[in-house]
Coordinates of C-alpha atoms in Angstrom, one line a residue:
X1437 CA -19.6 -9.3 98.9
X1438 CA -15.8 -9.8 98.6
X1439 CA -13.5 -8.6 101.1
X1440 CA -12.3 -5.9 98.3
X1441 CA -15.9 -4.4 98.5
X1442 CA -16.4 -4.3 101.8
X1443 CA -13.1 -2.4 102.1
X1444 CA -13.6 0.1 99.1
X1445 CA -17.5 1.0 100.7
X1446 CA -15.8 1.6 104.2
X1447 CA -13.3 3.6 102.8
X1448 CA -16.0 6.0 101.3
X1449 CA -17.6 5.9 105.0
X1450 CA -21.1 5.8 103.1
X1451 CA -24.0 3.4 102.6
X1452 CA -24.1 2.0 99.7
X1453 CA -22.5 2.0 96.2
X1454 CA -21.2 4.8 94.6
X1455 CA -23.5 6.1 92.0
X1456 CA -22.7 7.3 88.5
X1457 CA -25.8 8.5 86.5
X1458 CA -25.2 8.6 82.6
X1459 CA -27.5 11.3 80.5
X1460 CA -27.4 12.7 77.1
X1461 CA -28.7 15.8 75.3
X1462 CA -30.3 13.4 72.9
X1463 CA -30.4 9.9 71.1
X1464 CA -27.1 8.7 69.4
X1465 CA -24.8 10.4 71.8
X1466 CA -23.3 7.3 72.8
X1467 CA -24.5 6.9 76.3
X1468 CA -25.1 3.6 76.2
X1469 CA -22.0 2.6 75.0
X1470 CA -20.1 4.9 77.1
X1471 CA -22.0 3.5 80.3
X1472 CA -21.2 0.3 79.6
X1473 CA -17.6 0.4 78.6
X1474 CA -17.5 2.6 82.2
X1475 CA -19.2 -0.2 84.0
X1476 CA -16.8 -2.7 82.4
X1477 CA -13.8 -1.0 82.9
X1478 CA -14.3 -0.5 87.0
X1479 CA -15.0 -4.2 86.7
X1480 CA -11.4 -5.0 85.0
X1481 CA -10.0 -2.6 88.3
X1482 CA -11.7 -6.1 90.6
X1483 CA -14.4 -3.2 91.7
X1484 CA -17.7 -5.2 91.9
X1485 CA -19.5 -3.2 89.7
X1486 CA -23.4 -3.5 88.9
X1487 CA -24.8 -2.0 85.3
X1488 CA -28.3 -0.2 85.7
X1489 CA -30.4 0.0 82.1
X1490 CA -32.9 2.5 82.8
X1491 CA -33.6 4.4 79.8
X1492 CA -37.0 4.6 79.2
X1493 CA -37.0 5.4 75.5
X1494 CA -35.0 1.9 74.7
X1495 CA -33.1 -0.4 77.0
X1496 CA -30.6 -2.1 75.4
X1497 CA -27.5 -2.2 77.4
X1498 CA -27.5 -6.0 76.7
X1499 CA -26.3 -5.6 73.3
X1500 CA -23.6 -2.7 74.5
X1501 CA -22.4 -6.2 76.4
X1502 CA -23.1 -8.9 73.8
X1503 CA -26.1 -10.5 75.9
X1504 CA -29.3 -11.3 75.0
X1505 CA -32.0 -9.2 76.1
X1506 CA -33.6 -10.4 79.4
X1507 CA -37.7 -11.2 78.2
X1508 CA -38.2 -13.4 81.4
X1509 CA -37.8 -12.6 85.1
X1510 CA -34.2 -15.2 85.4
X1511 CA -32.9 -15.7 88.6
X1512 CA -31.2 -13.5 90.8
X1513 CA -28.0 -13.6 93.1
X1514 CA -29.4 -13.3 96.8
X1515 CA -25.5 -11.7 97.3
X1516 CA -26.1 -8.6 95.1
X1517 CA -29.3 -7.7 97.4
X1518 CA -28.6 -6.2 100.4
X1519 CA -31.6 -6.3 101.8
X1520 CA -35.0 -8.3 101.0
X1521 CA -37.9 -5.1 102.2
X1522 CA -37.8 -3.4 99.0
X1523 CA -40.1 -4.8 96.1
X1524 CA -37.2 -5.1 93.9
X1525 CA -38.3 -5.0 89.9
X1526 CA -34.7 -5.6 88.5
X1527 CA -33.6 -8.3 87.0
X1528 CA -29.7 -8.5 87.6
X1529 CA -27.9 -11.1 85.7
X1530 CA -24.6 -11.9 85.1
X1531 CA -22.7 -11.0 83.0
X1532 CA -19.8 -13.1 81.1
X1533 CA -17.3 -10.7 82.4
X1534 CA -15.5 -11.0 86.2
X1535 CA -17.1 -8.8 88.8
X1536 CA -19.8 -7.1 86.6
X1537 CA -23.8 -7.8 86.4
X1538 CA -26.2 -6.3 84.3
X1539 CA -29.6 -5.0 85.8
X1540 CA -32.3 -4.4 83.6
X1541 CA -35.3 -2.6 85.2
X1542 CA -38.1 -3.3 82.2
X1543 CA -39.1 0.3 82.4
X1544 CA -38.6 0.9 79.1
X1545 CA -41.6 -1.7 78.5
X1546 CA -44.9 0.3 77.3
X1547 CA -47.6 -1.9 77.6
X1548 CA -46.8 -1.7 81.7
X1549 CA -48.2 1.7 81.4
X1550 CA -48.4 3.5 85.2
X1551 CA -46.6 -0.1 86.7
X1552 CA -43.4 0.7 84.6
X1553 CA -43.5 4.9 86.0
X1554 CA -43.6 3.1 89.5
X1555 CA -40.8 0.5 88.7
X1556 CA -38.7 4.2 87.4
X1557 CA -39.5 6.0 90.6
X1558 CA -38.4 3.0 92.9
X1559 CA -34.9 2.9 91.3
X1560 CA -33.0 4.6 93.9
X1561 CA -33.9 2.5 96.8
X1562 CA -33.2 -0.5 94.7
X1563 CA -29.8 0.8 92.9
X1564 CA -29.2 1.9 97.1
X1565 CA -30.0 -1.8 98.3
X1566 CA -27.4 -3.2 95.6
X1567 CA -24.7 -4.9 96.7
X1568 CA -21.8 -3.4 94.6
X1569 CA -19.2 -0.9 95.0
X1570 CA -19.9 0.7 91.6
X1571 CA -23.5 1.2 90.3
X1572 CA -23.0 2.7 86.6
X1573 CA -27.2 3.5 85.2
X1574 CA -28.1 4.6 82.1
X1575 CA -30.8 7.1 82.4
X1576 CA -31.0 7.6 78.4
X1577 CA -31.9 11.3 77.3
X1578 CA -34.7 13.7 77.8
X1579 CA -35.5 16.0 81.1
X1580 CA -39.1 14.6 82.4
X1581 CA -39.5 14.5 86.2
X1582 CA -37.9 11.3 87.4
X1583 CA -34.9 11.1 85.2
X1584 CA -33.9 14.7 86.2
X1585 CA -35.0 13.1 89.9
X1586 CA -32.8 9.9 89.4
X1587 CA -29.8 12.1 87.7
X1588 CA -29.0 14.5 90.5
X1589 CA -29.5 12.1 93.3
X1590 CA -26.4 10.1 92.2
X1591 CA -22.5 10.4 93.2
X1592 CA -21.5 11.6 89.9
X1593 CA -23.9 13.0 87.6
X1594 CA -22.8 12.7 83.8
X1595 CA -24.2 14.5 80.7
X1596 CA -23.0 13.6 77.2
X1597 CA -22.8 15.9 74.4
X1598 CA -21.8 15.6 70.7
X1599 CA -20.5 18.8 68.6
X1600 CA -23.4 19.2 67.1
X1601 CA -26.3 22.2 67.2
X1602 CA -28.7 19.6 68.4
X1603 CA -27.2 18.1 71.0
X1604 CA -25.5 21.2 72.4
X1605 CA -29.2 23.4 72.2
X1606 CA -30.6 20.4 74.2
X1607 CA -27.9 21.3 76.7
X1608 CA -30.2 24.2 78.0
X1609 CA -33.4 22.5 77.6
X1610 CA -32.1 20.2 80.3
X1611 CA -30.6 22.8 82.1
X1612 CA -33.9 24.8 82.8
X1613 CA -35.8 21.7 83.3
X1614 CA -34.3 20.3 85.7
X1615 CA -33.0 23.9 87.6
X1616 CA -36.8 24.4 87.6
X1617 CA -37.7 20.8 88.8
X1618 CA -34.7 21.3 91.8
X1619 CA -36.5 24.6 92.7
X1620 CA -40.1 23.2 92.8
X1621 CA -39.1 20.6 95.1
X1622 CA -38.1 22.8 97.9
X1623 CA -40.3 23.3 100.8
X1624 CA -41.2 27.3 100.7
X1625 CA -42.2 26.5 96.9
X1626 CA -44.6 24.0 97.8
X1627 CA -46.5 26.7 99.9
X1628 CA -47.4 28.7 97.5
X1629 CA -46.6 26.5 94.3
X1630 CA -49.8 27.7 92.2
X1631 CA -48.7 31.2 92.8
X1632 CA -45.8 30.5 92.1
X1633 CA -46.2 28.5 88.5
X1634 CA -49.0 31.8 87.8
X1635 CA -45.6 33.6 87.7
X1636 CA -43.5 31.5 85.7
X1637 CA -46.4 31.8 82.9
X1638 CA -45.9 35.6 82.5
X1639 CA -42.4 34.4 81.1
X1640 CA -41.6 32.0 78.1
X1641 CA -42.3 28.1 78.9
X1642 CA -39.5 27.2 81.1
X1643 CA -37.7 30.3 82.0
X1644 CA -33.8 30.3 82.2
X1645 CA -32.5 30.4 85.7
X1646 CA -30.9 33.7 85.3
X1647 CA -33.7 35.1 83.7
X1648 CA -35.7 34.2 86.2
X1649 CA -33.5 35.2 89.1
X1650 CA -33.6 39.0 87.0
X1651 CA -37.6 39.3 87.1
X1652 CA -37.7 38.5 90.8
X1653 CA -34.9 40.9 91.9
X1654 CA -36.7 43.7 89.8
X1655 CA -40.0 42.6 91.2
X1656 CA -38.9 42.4 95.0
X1657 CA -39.9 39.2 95.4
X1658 CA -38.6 37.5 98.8
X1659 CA -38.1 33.9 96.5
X1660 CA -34.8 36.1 95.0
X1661 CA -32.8 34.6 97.8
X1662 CA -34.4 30.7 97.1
X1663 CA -32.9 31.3 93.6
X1664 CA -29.8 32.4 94.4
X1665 CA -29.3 29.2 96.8
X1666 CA -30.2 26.7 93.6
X1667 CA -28.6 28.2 91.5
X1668 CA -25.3 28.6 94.0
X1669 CA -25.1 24.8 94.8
X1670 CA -26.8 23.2 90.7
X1671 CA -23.4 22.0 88.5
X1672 CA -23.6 18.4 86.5
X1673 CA -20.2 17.0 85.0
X1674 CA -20.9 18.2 81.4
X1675 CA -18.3 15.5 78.6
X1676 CA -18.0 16.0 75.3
X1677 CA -18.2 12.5 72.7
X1678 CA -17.4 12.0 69.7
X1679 CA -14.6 14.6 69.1
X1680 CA -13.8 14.8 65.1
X1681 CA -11.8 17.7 64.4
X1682 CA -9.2 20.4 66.7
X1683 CA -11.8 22.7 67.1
X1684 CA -14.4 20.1 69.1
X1685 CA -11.5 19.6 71.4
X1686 CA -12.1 22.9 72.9
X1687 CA -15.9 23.2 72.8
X1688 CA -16.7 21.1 75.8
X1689 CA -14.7 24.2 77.7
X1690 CA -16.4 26.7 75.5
X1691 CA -19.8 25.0 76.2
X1692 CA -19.0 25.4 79.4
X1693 CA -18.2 29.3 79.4
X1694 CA -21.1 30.3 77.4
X1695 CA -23.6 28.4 79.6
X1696 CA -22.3 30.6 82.3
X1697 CA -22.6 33.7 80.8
X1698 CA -26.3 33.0 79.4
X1699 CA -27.9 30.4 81.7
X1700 CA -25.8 30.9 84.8
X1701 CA -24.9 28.0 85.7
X1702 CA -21.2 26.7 86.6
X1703 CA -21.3 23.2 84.8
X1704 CA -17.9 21.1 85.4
X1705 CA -16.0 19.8 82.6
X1706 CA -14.7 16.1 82.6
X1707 CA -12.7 16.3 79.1
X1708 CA -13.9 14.7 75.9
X1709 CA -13.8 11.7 73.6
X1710 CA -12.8 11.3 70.2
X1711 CA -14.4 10.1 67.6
X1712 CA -13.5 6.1 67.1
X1713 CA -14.5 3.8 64.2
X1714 CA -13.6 0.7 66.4
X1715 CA -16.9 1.9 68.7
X1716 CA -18.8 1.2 65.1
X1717 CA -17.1 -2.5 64.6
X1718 CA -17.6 -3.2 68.4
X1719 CA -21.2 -2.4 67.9
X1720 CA -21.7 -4.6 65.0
X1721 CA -19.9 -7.7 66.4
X1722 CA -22.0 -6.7 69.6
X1723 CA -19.1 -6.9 72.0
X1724 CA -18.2 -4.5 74.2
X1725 CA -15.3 -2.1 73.3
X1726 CA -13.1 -2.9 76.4
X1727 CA -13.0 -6.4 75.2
X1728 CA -12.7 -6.3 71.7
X1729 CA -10.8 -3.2 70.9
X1730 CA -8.5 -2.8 74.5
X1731 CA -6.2 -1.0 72.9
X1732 CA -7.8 1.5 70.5
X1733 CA -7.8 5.1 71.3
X1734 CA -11.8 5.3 72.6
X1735 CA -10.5 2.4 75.1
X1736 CA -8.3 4.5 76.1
X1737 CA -10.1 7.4 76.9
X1738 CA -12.4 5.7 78.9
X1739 CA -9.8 4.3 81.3
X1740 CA -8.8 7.9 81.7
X1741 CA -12.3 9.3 82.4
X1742 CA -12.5 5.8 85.1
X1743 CA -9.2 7.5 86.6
X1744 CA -10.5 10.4 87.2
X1745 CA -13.8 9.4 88.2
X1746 CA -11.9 7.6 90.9
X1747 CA -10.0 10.8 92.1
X1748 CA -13.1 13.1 92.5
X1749 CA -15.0 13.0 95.9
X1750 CA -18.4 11.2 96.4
X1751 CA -20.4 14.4 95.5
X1752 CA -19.9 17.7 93.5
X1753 CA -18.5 20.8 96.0
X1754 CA -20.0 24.1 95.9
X1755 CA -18.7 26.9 93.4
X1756 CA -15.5 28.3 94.4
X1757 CA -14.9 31.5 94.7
X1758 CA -12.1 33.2 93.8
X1759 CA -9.6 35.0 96.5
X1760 CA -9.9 38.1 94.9
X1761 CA -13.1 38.4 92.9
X1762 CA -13.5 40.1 90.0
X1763 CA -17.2 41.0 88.5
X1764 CA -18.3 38.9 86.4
X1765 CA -19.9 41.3 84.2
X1766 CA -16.8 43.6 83.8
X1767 CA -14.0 43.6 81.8
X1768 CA -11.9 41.2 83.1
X1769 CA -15.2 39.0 83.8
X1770 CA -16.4 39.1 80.2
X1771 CA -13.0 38.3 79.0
X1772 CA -12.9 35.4 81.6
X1773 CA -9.5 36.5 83.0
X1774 CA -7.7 38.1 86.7
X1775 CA -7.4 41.2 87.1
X1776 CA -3.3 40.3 86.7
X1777 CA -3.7 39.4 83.1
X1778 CA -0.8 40.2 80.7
X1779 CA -1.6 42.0 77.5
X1780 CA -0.9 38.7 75.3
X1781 CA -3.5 36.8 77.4
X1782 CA -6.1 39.8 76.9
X1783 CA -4.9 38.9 73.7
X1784 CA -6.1 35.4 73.4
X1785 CA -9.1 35.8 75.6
X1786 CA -10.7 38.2 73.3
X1787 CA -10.2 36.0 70.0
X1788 CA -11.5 33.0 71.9
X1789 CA -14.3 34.8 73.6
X1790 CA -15.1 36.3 70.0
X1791 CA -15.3 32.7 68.6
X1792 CA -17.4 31.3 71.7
X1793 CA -20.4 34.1 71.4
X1794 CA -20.0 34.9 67.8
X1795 CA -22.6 34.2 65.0
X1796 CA -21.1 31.2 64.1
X1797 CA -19.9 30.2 67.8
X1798 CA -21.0 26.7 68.4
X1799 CA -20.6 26.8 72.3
X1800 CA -23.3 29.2 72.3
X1801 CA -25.7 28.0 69.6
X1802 CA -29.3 28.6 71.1
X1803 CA -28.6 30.6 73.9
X1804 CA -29.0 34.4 72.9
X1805 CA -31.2 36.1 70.7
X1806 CA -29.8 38.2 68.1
X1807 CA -29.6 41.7 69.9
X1808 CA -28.3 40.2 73.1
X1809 CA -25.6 38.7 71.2
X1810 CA -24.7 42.0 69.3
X1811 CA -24.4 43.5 72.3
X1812 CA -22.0 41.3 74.4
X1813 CA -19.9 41.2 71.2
X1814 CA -19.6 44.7 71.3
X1815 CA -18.5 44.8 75.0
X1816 CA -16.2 42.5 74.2
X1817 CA -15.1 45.0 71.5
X1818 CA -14.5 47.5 74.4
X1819 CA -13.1 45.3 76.9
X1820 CA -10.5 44.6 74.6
X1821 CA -9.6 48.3 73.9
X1822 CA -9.9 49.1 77.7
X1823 CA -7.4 46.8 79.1
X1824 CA -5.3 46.8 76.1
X1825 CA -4.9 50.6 76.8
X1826 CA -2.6 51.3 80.0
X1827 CA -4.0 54.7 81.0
X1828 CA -7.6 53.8 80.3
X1829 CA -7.2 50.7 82.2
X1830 CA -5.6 52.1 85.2
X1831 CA -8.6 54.6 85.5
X1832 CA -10.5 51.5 85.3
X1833 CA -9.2 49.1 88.0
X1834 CA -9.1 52.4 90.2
X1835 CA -12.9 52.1 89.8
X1836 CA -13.8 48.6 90.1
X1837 CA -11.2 47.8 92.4
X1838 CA -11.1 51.3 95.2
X1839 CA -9.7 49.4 98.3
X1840 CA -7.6 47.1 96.6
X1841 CA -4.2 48.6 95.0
X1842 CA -2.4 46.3 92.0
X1843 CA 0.6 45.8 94.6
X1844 CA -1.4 45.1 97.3
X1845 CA -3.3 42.0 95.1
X1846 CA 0.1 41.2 93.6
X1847 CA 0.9 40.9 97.7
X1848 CA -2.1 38.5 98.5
X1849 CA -1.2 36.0 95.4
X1850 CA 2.2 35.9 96.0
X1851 CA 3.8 32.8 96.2
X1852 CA 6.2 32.7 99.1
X1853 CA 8.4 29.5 100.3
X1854 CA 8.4 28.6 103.8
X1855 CA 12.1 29.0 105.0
X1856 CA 12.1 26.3 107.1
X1857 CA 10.4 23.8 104.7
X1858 CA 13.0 24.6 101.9
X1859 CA 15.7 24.5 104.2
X1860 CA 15.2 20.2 104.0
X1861 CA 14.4 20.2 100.4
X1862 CA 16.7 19.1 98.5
X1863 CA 19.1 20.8 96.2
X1864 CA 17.5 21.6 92.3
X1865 CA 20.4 21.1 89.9
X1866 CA 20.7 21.0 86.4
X1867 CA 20.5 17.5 86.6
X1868 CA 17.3 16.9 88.7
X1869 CA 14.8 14.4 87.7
X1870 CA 11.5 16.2 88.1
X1871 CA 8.1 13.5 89.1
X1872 CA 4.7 13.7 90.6
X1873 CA 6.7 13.4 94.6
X1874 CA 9.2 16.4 94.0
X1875 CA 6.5 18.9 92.4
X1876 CA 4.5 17.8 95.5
X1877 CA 7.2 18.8 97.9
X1878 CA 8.0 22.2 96.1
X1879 CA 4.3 22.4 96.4
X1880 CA 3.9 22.1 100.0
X1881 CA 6.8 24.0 100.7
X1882 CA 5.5 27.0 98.9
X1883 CA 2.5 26.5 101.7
X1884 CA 0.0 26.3 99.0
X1885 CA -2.6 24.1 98.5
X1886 CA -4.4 22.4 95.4
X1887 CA -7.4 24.9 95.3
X1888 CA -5.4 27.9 95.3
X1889 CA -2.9 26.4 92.3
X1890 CA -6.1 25.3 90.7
X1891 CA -7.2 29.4 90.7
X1892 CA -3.5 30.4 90.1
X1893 CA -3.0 28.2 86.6
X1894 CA -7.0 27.4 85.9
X1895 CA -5.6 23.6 86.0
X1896 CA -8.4 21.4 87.2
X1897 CA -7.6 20.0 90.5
X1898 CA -8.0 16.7 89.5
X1899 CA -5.4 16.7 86.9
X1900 CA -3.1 18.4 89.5
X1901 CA -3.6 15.8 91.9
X1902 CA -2.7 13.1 88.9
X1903 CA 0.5 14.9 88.3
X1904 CA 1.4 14.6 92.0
X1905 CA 0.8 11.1 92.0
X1906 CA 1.8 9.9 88.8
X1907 CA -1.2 9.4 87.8
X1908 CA -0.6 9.5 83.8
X1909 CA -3.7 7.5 82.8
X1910 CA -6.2 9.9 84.6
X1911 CA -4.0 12.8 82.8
X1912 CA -4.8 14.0 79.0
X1913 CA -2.2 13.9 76.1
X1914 CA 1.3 14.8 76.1
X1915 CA 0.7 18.4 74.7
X1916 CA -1.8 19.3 77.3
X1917 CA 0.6 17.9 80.4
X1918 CA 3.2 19.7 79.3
X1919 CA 1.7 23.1 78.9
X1920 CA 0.4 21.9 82.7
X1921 CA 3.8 21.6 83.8
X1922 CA 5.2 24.6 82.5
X1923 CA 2.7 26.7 84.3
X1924 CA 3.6 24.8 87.1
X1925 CA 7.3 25.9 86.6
X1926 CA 6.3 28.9 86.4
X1927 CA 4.3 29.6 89.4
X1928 CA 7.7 28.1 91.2
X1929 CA 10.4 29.9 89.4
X1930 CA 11.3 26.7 87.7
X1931 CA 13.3 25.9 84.8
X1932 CA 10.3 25.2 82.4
X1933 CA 11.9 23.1 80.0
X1934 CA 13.9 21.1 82.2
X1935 CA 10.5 20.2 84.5
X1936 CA 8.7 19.1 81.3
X1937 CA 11.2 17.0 79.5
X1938 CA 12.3 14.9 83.0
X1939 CA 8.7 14.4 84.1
X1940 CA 8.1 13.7 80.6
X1941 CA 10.0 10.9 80.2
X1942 CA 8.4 8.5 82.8
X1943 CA 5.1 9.7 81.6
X1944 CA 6.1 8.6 77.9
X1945 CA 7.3 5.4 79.1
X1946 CA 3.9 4.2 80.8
X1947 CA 2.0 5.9 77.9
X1948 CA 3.8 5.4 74.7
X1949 CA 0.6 6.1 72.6
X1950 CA 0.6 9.8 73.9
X1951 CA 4.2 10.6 72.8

């Protein structure tokens, strides 16, 4: 291992590489290629970097790399095992490009019948054993047993989705599979676990976990609290590929908002690709996309999905919860805003949400039946007029909100400066050159942190943390970053325009493309 490996895993403080499991709501949403061009890039970064091809319905990462497919058992680099106790089934060869090997794990192979289900449920000792910084497997699609298994035991769990009804109705198959296979694996299941699965027949196949959680709480079962726990801490990074038009740009958020309401779960969104017709010729020629198209706009948005795969922490936090919670099934929580929202966001929510749970709503395809979804439209329909409505909505936050006055939440997510942190800071002008240092430094003198700003301007953290430090590959295009950094303004009575167009500049000069 080279020096550079030994120093990125003692960084992490953990044994082993870091993990990233690729999935897909079905075939041809371009996880292979994805996982590969992932793999690839971290290798171009001088990570030592190891690509996993486990999908059982087809292995062919090879080709993603231009290689032949491995028939024969070849020879294998004692460095890249760290340890010789585990009867290791990959073969890992290398690859023609620097610091990346390809592993393939045959499991794919039918005629090894109950051999090759041994070889799938032995991969995480073996991808653990590897001597890599990166481990990048592709898991292909479907939710049996050991996939979900392998998926959910890695760093960084990643699902693909395409806009279309297919893949994103898939979405919830895997969902409730694998919730289910997560809660059958804990101990007070096992107990009673043919009592248990008795139950789960007196519903529809595989039940939805909220469902689920609903016929236990009206039943009194004890397992209420089991559920709750699950479903608390189960998330997956959900990406969307293969982004054609405006409107797909936004559906790996609504995806994520409708899943919520319906499944109740709290997915986390990692951005999207777009659709790229130098993925097709890279295909073709059989060479990976990193190589042959470097500069293309899918290159591109890999190398920012690598960035901010980078940035994220070795394993996915629990759900946040807001400082001042608002219930998720009132007015504010249908509409998915604070309880501090302007009338012109009310505004927008309501002809988003109306899009996202409509008949035609895309996000939500699958998920409700036909009555449930009249029926959340129409309290849409009324939270609209509520909060839109002064009086009636001052009745109602005096109801859902008794102990908490407006100015006394208006009090608790204030922003205030410390005085003696400004008092060093230096003097904002008409001429200051905002950049990732200074908005860090206003930050911190504000005493807030990146959680809280997160909650304040529903940024992600991780593009927060980019901003701070510069970070303009692991950020999105130039319209979304400045919208970014005008909320940011904002929240520290900043000139808006004058933040945007100096930080701007530098980001348009190491990202011309974006301009």
């Amino acid at each position: 291992m080279t020096d550079k490996a030994n120093e990125s895993n003692g960084e992490r403080g953990r044994r082993g590489p870091r993990y990233i499991a690729v999935s897909g709501a079905k075939g041809g949403v371009g996880k292979t290629t994805f996982a590969a061009n992932v793999a690839l890039c971290l290798a171009n970064l001088g990570r030592k970097v190891v690509l996993v091809d486990a999908d059982r319905l087809g292995a062919n990462a090879h080709t993603a790399l231009g290689m032949q497919r491995p028939f024969s058992r070849e020879s294998t680099p004692g460095a890249l095992r760290a340890g010789s106790s585990v009867d290791n089934d990959l073969q890992i060869l290398q690859t023609p490009y620097p610091n990346l090997w390809l592993a393939y794990s045959g499991v794919d192979e039918a005629c090894m019948g109950l051999r090759s289900l041994r070889r799938f449920s032995r991969l995480k000792q073996q991808i653990e054993d590897l001597d890599a910084v990166h481990v990048v497997v592709d898991l292909g699609d479907g939710h049996d047993g050991q996939l979900i298994d392998l998926f959910f035991q890695s760093d960084f769990p990643l699902f693909l989705v395409t806009p279309d009804p297919a893949a994103i109705e898939n979405i919830q198959r895997f969902v409730r599979a694998s919730f289910f296979r997560k809660l059958s694996e804990l101990e007070p299941v096992r107990g009673s676990r043919d009592a248990w699965r008795a139950r789960l027949r007196t519903m529809y196949s595989i039940p939805s976990p909220v469902d689920l959680l609903q016929r236990l709480e009206a039943e009194g079962d004890p397992m209420v609290a089991v559920v709750r726990e699950v479903l608390r801490n189960f998330s997956f990074y959900l990406m969307l590929n293969q982004a054609r038009v405006r409107q797909d740009t936004e559906l790996g958020e609504e995806i994520v908002i409708a899943t919520r309401r319906r499944l109740g779960v709290n997915l986390k969104y990692l951005g999207y690709l777009g659709q790229d017709e130098a993925i097709s010729m890279c295909l073709r020629k059989r060479r990976p996309l990193m190589i042959d198209s470097p500069g293309s706009k899918a290159s591109r948005g890999i190398e920012r999905v690598v960035r901010r795969v980078l940035l994220m922490p070795d394993r996915l936090s629990r759900l946040e919860e807001p400082a001042l919670p608002v219930s998720f099934d009132s007015h504010y929580g249908i509409l998915e805003l604070g309880r501090g929202a302007a009338e012109e966001e009310i505004r927008r929510a309501y002809k988003r949400m109306k899009l996202v749970y409509g008949p035609e709503g895309l996000a939500s395809y699958g998920l409700f039946l036909p009555e449930q979804r009249e029926a959340l439209l129409a309290r849409l329909d009324e939270a609209h007029e509520v909060l839109l409505d002064p009086n009636r909505r001052r009745v109602y936050d005096r109801t859902l909100f008794p102990e908490v006055s407006l100015e006394e939440e208006k009090v608790a997510t204030q922003v205030v400066p410390k005085a003696e942190a400004l008092a060093a800071f230096p003097e904002l002008g008409p001429e200051t050159q905002f950049n990732g240092a200074l908005l860090k430094a206003i930050r911190e003198a504000h005493g807030v942190d990146l959680k809280y700003l997160s909650n304040r301007t529903k940024i992600g953290q991780n593009y927060l943390s980019a901003i701070e430090e510069d970070a303009f590959e692991s950020l999105p295009e130039r319209v979304y970053v400045r919208g970014y950094l005008a909320e940011l303004a904002k929240i520290f009575h900043l000139d808006p325009k004058q933040v945007s167009r100096t930080y701007l500049r530098a980001f348009e000069q190491a990202r011309p493309s974006s301009s």
